[in-house]
Every structure is written in C-alpha cells, then in structure tokens.
GROMACS .gro file of C-alpha atoms in nm:
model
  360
    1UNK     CA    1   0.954   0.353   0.982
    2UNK     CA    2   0.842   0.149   0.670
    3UNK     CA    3   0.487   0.204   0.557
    4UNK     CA    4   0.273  -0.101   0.552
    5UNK     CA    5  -0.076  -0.206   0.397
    6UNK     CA    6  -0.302  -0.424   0.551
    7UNK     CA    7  -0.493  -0.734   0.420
    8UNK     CA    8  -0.854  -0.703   0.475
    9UNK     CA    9  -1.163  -0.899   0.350
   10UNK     CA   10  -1.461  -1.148   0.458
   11UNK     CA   11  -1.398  -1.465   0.573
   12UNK     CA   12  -1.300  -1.676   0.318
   13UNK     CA   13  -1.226  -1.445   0.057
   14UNK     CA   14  -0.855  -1.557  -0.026
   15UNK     CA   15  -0.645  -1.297   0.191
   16UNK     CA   16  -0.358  -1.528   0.343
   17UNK     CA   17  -0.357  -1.702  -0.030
   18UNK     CA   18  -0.280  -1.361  -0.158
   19UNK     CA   19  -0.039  -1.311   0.160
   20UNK     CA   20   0.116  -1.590   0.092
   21UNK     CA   21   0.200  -1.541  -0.296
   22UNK     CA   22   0.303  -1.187  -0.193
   23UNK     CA   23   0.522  -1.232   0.030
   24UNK     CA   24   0.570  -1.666   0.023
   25UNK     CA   25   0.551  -1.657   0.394
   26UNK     CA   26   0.349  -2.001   0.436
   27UNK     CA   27   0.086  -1.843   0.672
   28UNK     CA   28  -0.177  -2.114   0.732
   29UNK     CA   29  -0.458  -2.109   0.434
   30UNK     CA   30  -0.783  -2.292   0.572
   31UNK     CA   31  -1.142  -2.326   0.445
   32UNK     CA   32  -1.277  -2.159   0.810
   33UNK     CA   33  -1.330  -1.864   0.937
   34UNK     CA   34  -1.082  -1.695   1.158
   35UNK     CA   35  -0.774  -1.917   1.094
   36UNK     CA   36  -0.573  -1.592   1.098
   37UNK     CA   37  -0.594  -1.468   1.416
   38UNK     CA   38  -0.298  -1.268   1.490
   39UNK     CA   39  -0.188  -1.057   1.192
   40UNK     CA   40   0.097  -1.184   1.001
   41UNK     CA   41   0.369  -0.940   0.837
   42UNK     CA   42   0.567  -0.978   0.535
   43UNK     CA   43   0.734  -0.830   0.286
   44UNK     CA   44   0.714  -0.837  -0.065
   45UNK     CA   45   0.971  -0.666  -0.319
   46UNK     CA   46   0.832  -0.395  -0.595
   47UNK     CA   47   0.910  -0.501  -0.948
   48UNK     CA   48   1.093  -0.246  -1.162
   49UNK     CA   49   1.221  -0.270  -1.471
   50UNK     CA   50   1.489  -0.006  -1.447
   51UNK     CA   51   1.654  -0.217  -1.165
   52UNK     CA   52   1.696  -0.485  -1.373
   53UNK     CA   53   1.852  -0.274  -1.658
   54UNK     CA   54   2.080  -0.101  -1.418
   55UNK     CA   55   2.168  -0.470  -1.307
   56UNK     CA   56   2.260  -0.546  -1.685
   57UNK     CA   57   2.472  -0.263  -1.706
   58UNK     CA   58   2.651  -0.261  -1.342
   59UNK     CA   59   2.642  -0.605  -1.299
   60UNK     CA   60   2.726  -0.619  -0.933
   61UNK     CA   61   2.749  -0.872  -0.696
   62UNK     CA   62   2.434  -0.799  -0.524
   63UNK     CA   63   2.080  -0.656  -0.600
   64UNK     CA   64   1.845  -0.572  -0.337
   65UNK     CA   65   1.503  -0.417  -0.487
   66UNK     CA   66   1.243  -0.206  -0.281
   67UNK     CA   67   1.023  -0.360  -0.018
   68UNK     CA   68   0.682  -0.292   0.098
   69UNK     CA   69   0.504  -0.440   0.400
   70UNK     CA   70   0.189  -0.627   0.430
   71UNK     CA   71   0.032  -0.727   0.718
   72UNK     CA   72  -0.220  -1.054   0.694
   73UNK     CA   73  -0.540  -0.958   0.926
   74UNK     CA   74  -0.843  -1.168   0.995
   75UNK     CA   75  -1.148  -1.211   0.819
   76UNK     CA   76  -1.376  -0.931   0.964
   77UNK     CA   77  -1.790  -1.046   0.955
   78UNK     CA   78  -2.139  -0.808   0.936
   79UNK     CA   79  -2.112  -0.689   1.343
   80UNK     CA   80  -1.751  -0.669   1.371
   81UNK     CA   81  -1.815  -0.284   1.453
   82UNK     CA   82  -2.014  -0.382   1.782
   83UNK     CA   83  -1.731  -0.670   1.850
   84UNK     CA   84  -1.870  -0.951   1.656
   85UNK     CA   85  -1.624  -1.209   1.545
   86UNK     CA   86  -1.368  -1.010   1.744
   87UNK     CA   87  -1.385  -0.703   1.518
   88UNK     CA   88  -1.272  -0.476   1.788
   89UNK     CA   89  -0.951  -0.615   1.801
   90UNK     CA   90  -0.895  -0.676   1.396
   91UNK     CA   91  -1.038  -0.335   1.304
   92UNK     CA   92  -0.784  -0.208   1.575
   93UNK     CA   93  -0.487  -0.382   1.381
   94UNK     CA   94  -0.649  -0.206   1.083
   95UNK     CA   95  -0.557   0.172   1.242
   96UNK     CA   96  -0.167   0.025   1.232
   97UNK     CA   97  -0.140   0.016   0.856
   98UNK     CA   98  -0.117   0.290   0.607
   99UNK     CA   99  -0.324   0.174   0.340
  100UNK     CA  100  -0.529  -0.122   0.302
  101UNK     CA  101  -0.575  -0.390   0.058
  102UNK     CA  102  -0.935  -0.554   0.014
  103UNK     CA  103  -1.001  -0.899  -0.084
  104UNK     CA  104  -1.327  -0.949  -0.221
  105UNK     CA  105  -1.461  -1.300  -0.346
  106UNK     CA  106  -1.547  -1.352  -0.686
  107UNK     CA  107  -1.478  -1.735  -0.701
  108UNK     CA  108  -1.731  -2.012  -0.632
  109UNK     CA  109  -1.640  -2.346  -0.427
  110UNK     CA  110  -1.793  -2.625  -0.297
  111UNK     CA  111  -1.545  -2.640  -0.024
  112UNK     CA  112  -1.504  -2.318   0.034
  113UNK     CA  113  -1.820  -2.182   0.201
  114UNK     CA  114  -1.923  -1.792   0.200
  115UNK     CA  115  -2.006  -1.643   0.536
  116UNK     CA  116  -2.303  -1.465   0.352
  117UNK     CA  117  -2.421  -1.800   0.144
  118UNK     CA  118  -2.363  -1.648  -0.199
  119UNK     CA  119  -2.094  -1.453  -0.405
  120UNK     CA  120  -2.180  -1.122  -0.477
  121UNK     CA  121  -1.882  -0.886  -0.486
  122UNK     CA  122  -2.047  -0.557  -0.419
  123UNK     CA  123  -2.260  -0.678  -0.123
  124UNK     CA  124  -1.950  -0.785   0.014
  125UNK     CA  125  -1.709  -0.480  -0.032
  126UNK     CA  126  -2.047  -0.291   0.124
  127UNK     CA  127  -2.025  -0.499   0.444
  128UNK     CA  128  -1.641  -0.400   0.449
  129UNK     CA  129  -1.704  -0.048   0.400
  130UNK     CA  130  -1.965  -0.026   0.618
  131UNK     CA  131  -1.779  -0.143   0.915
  132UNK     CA  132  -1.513   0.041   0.907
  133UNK     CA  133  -1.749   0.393   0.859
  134UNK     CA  134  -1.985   0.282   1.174
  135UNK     CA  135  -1.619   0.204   1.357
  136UNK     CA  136  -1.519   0.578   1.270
  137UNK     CA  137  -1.816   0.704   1.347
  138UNK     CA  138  -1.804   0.561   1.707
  139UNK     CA  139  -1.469   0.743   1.722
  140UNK     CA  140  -1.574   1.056   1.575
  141UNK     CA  141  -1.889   1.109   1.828
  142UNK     CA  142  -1.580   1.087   2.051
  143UNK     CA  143  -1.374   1.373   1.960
  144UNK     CA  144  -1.684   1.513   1.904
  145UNK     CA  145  -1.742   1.542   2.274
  146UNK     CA  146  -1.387   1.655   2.334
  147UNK     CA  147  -1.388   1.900   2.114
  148UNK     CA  148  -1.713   2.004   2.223
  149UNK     CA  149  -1.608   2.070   2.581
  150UNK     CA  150  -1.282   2.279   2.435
  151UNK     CA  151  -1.556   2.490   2.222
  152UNK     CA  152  -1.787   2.603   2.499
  153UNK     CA  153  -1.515   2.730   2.713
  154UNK     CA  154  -1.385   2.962   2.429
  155UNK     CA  155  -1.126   2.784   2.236
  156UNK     CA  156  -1.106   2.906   1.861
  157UNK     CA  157  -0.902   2.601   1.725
  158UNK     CA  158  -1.128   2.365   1.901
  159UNK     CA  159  -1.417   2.534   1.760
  160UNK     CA  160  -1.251   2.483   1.425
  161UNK     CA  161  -1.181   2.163   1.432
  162UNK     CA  162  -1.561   2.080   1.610
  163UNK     CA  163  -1.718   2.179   1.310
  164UNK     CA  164  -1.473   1.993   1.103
  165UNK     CA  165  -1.546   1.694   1.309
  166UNK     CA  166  -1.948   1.773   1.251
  167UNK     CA  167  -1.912   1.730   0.914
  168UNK     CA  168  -1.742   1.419   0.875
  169UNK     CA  169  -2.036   1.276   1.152
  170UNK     CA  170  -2.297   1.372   0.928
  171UNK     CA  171  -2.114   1.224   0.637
  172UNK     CA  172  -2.099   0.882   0.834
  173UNK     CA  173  -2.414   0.914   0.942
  174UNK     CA  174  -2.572   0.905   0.588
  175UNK     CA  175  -2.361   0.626   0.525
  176UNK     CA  176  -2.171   0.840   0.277
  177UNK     CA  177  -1.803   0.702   0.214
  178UNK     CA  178  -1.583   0.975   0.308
  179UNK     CA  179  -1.299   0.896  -0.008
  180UNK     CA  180  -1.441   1.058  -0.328
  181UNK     CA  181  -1.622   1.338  -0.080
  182UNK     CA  182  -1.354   1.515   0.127
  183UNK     CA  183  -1.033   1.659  -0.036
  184UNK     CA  184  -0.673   1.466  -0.014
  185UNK     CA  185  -0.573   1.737   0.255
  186UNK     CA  186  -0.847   1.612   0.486
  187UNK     CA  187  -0.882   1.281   0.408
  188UNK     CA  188  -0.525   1.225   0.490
  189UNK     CA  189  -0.552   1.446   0.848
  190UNK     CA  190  -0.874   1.210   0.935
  191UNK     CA  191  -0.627   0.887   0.838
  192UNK     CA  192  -0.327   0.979   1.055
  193UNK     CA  193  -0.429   1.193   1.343
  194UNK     CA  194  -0.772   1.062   1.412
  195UNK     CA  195  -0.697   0.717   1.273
  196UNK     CA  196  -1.013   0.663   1.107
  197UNK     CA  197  -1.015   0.342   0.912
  198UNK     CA  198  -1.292   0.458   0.604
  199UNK     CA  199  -1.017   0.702   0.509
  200UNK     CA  200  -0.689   0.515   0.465
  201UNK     CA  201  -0.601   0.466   0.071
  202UNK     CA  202  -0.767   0.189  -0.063
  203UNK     CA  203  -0.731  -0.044  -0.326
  204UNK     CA  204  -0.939  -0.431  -0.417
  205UNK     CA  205  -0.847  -0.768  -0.534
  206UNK     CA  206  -1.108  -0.906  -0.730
  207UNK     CA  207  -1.048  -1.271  -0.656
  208UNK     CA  208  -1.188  -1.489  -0.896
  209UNK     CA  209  -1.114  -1.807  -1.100
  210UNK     CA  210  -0.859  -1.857  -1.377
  211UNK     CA  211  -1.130  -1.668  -1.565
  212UNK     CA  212  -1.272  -1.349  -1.496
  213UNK     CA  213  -1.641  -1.292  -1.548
  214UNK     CA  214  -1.598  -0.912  -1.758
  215UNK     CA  215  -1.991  -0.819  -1.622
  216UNK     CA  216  -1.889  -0.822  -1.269
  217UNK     CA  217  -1.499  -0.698  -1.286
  218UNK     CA  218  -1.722  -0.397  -1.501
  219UNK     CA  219  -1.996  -0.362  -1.272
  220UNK     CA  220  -1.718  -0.339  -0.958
  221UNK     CA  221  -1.510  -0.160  -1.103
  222UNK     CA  222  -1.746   0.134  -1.162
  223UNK     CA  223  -1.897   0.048  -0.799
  224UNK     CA  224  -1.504   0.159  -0.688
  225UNK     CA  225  -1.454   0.408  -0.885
  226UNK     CA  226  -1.707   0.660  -0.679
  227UNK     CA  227  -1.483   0.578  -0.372
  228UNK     CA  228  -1.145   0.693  -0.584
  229UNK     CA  229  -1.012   0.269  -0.538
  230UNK     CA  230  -0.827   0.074  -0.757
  231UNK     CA  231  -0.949  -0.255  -0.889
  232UNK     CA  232  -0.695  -0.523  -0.961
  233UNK     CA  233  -0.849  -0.854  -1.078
  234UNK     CA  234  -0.632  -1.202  -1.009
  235UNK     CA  235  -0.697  -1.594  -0.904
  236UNK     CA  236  -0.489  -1.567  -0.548
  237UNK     CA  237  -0.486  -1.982  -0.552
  238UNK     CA  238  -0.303  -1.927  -0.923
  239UNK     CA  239  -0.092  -1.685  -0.836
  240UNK     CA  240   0.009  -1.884  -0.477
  241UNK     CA  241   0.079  -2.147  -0.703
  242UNK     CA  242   0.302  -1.952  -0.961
  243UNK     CA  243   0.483  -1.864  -0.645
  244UNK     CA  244   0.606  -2.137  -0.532
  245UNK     CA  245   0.805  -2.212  -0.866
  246UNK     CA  246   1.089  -2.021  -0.975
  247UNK     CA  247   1.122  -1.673  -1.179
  248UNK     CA  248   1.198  -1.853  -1.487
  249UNK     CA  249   0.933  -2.105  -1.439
  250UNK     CA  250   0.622  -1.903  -1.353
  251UNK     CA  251   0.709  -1.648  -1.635
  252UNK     CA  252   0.685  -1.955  -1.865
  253UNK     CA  253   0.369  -2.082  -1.715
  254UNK     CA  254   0.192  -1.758  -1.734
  255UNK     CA  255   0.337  -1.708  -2.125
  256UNK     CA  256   0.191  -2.064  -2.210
  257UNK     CA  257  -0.160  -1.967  -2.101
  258UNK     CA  258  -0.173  -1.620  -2.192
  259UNK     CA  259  -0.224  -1.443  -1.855
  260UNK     CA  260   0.010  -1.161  -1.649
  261UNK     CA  261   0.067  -1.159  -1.291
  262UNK     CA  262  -0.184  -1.010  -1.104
  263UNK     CA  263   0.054  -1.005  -0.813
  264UNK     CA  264   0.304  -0.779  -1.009
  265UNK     CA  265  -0.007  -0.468  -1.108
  266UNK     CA  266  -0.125  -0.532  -0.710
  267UNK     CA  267   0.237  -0.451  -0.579
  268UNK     CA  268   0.295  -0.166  -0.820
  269UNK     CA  269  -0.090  -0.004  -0.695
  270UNK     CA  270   0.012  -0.080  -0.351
  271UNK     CA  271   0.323   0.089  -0.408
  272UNK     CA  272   0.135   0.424  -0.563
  273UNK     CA  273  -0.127   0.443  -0.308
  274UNK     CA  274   0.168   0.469  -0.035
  275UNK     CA  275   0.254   0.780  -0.250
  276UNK     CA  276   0.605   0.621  -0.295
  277UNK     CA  277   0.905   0.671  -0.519
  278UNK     CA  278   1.224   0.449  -0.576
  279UNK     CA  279   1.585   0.625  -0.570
  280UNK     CA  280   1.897   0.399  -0.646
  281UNK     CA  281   2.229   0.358  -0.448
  282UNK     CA  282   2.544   0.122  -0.597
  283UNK     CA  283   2.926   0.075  -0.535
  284UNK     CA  284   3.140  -0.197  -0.555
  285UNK     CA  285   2.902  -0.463  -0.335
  286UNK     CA  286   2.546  -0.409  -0.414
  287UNK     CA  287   2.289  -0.189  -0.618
  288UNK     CA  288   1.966  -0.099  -0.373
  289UNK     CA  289   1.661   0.040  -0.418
  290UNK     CA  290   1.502   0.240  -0.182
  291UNK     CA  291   1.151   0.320  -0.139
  292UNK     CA  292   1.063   0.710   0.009
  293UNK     CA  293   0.756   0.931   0.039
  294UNK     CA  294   0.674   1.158  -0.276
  295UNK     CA  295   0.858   1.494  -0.189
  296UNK     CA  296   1.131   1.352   0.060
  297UNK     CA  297   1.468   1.576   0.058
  298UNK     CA  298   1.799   1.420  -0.026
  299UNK     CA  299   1.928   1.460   0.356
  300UNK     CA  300   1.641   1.224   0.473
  301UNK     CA  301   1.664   0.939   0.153
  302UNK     CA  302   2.059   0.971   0.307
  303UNK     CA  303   1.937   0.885   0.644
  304UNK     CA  304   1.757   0.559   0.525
  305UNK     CA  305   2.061   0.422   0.390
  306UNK     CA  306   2.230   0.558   0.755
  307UNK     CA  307   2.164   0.782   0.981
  308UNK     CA  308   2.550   0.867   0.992
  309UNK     CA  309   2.506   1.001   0.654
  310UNK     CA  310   2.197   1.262   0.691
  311UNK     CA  311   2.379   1.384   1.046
  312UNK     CA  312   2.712   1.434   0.819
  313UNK     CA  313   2.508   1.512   0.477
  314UNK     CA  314   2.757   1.766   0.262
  315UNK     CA  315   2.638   1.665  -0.076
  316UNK     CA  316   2.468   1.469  -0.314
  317UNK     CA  317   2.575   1.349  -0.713
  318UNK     CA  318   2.288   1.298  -0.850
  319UNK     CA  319   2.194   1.116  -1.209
  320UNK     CA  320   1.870   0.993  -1.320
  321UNK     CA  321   1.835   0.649  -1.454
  322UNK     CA  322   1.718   0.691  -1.804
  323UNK     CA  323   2.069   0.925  -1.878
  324UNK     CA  324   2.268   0.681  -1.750
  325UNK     CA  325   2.092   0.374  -1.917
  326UNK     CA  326   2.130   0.630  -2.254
  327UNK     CA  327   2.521   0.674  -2.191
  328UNK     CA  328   2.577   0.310  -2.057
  329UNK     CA  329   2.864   0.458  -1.848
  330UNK     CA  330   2.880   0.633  -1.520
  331UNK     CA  331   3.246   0.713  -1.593
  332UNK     CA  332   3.174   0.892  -1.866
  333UNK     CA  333   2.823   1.019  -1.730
  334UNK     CA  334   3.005   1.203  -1.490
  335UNK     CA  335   3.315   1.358  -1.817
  336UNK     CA  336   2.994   1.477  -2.013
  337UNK     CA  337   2.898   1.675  -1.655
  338UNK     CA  338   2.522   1.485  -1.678
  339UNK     CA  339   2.604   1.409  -1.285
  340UNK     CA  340   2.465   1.663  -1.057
  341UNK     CA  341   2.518   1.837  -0.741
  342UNK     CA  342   2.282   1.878  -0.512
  343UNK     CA  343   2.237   2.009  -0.158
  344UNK     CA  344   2.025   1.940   0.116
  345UNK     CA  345   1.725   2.089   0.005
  346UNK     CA  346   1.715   1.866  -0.324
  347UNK     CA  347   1.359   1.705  -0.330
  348UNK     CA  348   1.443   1.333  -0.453
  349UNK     CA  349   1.323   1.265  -0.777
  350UNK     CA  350   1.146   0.916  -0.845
  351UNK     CA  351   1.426   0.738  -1.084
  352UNK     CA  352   1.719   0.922  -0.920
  353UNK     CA  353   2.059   0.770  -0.853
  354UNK     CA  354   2.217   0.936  -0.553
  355UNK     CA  355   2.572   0.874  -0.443
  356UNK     CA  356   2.631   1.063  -0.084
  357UNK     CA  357   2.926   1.256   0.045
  358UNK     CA  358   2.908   1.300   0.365
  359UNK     CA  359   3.147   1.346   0.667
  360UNK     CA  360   3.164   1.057   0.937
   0.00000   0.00000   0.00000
C-alpha cells in the first residue's frame, strides 16, 4: 500500500494550485470556499539526481522515477471540529493519509478573499492546529472510557495504556501540540492505531507572492520549529504556472529570474517525513525507482516489484549507486567483486541497486 500525504489548509489558501503543480492533475482552482469537496489523489514523482546519472550511463529505453501520493482535501474553517463547514467529514479524510501537508496563506489578493479577513500566517496555522487537537481530543475521551471500563475490572494492559491515554488528554486539554512533546515511539502509536490527526508528520507551504517577505518566513519558521515541522516557502500560482510548460522550459524560466522550485524541496520533505528511501531496479527495458520504508528487508523491496519474487526470494546482488557511477560499468562492477550478495535479512540501503534471483 503506497503511503500518501494529504493537502490541508484554510479556505483559500492555494491547496489545489499546489495540487495541481504537483501532480498537473487540473483539479478545479476557484476563488470560493469549498470548491474541493471530495478529495482528489495524485501522484507526483520524487526528483533525484542519481536517477538521472544512472540514466546517462544505462541509457535504457525507459525511466520510471519514485512516486508519492497526495490527496487534495477541502478547505477546513474555525468549527470544523464541531462539524462546521463539513469538518467531520474532511478531518475524517485527514485520518486516511500518512502525513500531511499544510498550506498556509502568505499572499494578498483582491480577488481572492480570506475566510478570516486578513493574512496572518501564524493565526492561521493555529486555527489548523487547533482543530485537529480538539478533533483528537474528542477521540481520546473515547478510548478513554474504553479503556477505563477494561481498568476497573482488572486488566493490566488496559491500565497501561489508560494512563497513557490520560496523558495525551491532559496534553490536549492545555492546548499543548503533542509533536515536539511526546517521543517518535509514541507519537507514531497515537498516528496509526488511534488515528489521531495532531500527530501525523507534518510539514507547511508558506504560500506567498513571487517575493517572500524574510520577517514572516522568519517569524513562522521559528513558530514551526517548536512543533518539529518543516517550512518550505513557494508562490503555488508560479509554480502551477512553471508546470504547465515543459522540463526544459521551466528550468529556463526559473534560471532567468533567479528562483528554484519550491515544488522540487516540498517533494523531497514530503518524501523524508514518510521516512522513505529509493532502491533501483534495471534490465534491458526500463530503470525504476522504488520508494520503501526506512529499514525494509530485501525480501519485501522484492515483493513491490512482484509478489512472485519475495514468495521465491533466493538472493539478492546488490551495488550501491555511487560505486557504480565511480566504475561507469556494471560489467566490470561485478569482475572487481564490488557486487554483493545478500540474503533475506539484508536491510535495504537508501541508494541501493538490487537485481533479484528468485525461483518462479
């Protein structure tokens, strides 16, 4: 199952512009609230220098580079906790996604409007954050009660995991983010068992102009840094724009007026923040990369090319890609012995070619 990131903001703020440049899937970009009702999915492929290098040096006929999954979700407004502006059922397409991506507006327009009246970037990101905390905490009180129930007839685990459970309440309750005060172990338990929204990875898009105002990218950036987010600043109309040209001519554009793609840094966070790593595959049709979780074995990277080859796994030849970019050969990689073997409990590394031998 791929792991996906979810586009989340205010009204207004630019999320199915940045959707759109991300992924150039033409999902309808209006100046009023709600125009995205259902989510919208799309993929968008992870730049990567080394893929392009191997491409120089295998040349083959094909090149397919790793993908990661966005999902387009509606604006969500101050309320959308208690079901305003249909929060319940956009914060509940928020629990689907592994790791969200926040659009907050740092761009004025006079046709654009705000659905607070004014742009202020931290005010916003607070309204964010603090529906999705009074969301978990509903859902905590919850398995609070459970739990609670479990306790008083005895159970140890539930015990446990009640006073766990007590702890993140009171965090909530304070209206104390949970990232930057519970420990990656927890945080990511909270995420995927109990779903809670305030504790997926996180990263922002600063959406401004062509221009970025260096007070307020500062002054958010240290505003994010106390809940352990990313900032990435970009103008999603720009880069929407840019994407609609070729390769050859947006690299161009963006060289004539001095800026890089914002879209490019935002992939490559999006991509870390997944925890993901790229291994390589090639023969005689294509050269793939594949996109797996930090600390995947070789027998399950062999089952996302096919599942015939993890049920039939024998063993892998494994090379990294800076040796062979050094030796410019696999042929004579593999006479100088830098090709290794490795079985099934090989942890793939990120920058690994793999070649599988399996039996059918």
């Amino acid at each position: 199952m791929a792991l996906s990131l979810g586009i989340v903001g205010l009204p207004n703020a630019g999320k199915s512009t940045l959707f759109n440049a991300l992924t150039r899937a033409g999902v309808l970009v209006a100046s009023y609230p709600f125009s995205t009702i259902d989510p919208h999915k799309g993929v968008a492929f992870v730049p990567d220098e080394r893929l392009e290098k191997l491409a120089s040096l295998l040349r083959p006929p094909k090149v397919v580079p790793a993908e990661i999954e966005f999902y387009d979700i509606a604006g969500l407004v101050k309320g959308a906790s208690r079901g305003e502006g249909l929060g319940n059922q956009f914060l509940s397409y928020i629990r689907g996604v592994d790791a969200i991506v926040e659009v907050v507006r740092a761009f004025e327009s006079e046709s654009v409007s705000h659905s607070e009246g004014s742009i202020d970037p931290i005010r916003d990101a607070q309204i964010i954050e603090l529906e999705l905390m009074l969301s978990d905490l509903e859902l905590v009180e919850r398995w609070i009660e459970k739990h609670g129930k479990a306790a008083r007839l005895g159970d140890k685990k539930a015990r446990e995991e009640l006073e766990f459970l007590e702890k993140v309440r009171n965090l909530l309750a304070r209206g104390e983010p949970l990232r930057g005060k519970l420990p990656e172990e927890e945080l990511e338990k909270l995420s995927k068992f109990y779903q809670l929204l305030s504790t997926k990875p996180h990263l922002y898009y600063l959406n401004s102009s062509e221009e970025v105002d260096e007070g307020v990218l500062m002054e958010f950036e240290k505003w994010a840094s106390l809940r352990n987010a990313t900032v990435i600043w970009g103008c999603a109309k720009l880069e929407m724009e840019l994407s609609e040209l070729s390769e050859e001519e947006a690299q161009e554009f963006m060289k004539e007026i001095g800026i890089e793609s914002s879209l490019r840094k935002l992939i490559r966070a999006s991509y870390d923040i997944l925890n993901l790593i790229t291994f390589f595959t090639f023969n005689e049709k294509e050269l793939r990369a594949w996109p797996v979780i930090r600390g995947t074995k070789v027998t399950q990277a062999a089952g996302k090319i096919h599942t015939d080859m993890e049920k039939g796994f024998i063993k892998a030849e494994v090379i990294s890609v800076s040796k062979l970019l050094e030796v410019g050969d696999y042929k004579l990689a593999r006479e100088r012995g830098l090709i290794r073997i490795e079985g099934k409990d090989y942890v793939v590394q990120d920058g690994d070619i793999i070649y599988v031998i399996f039996k059918a």
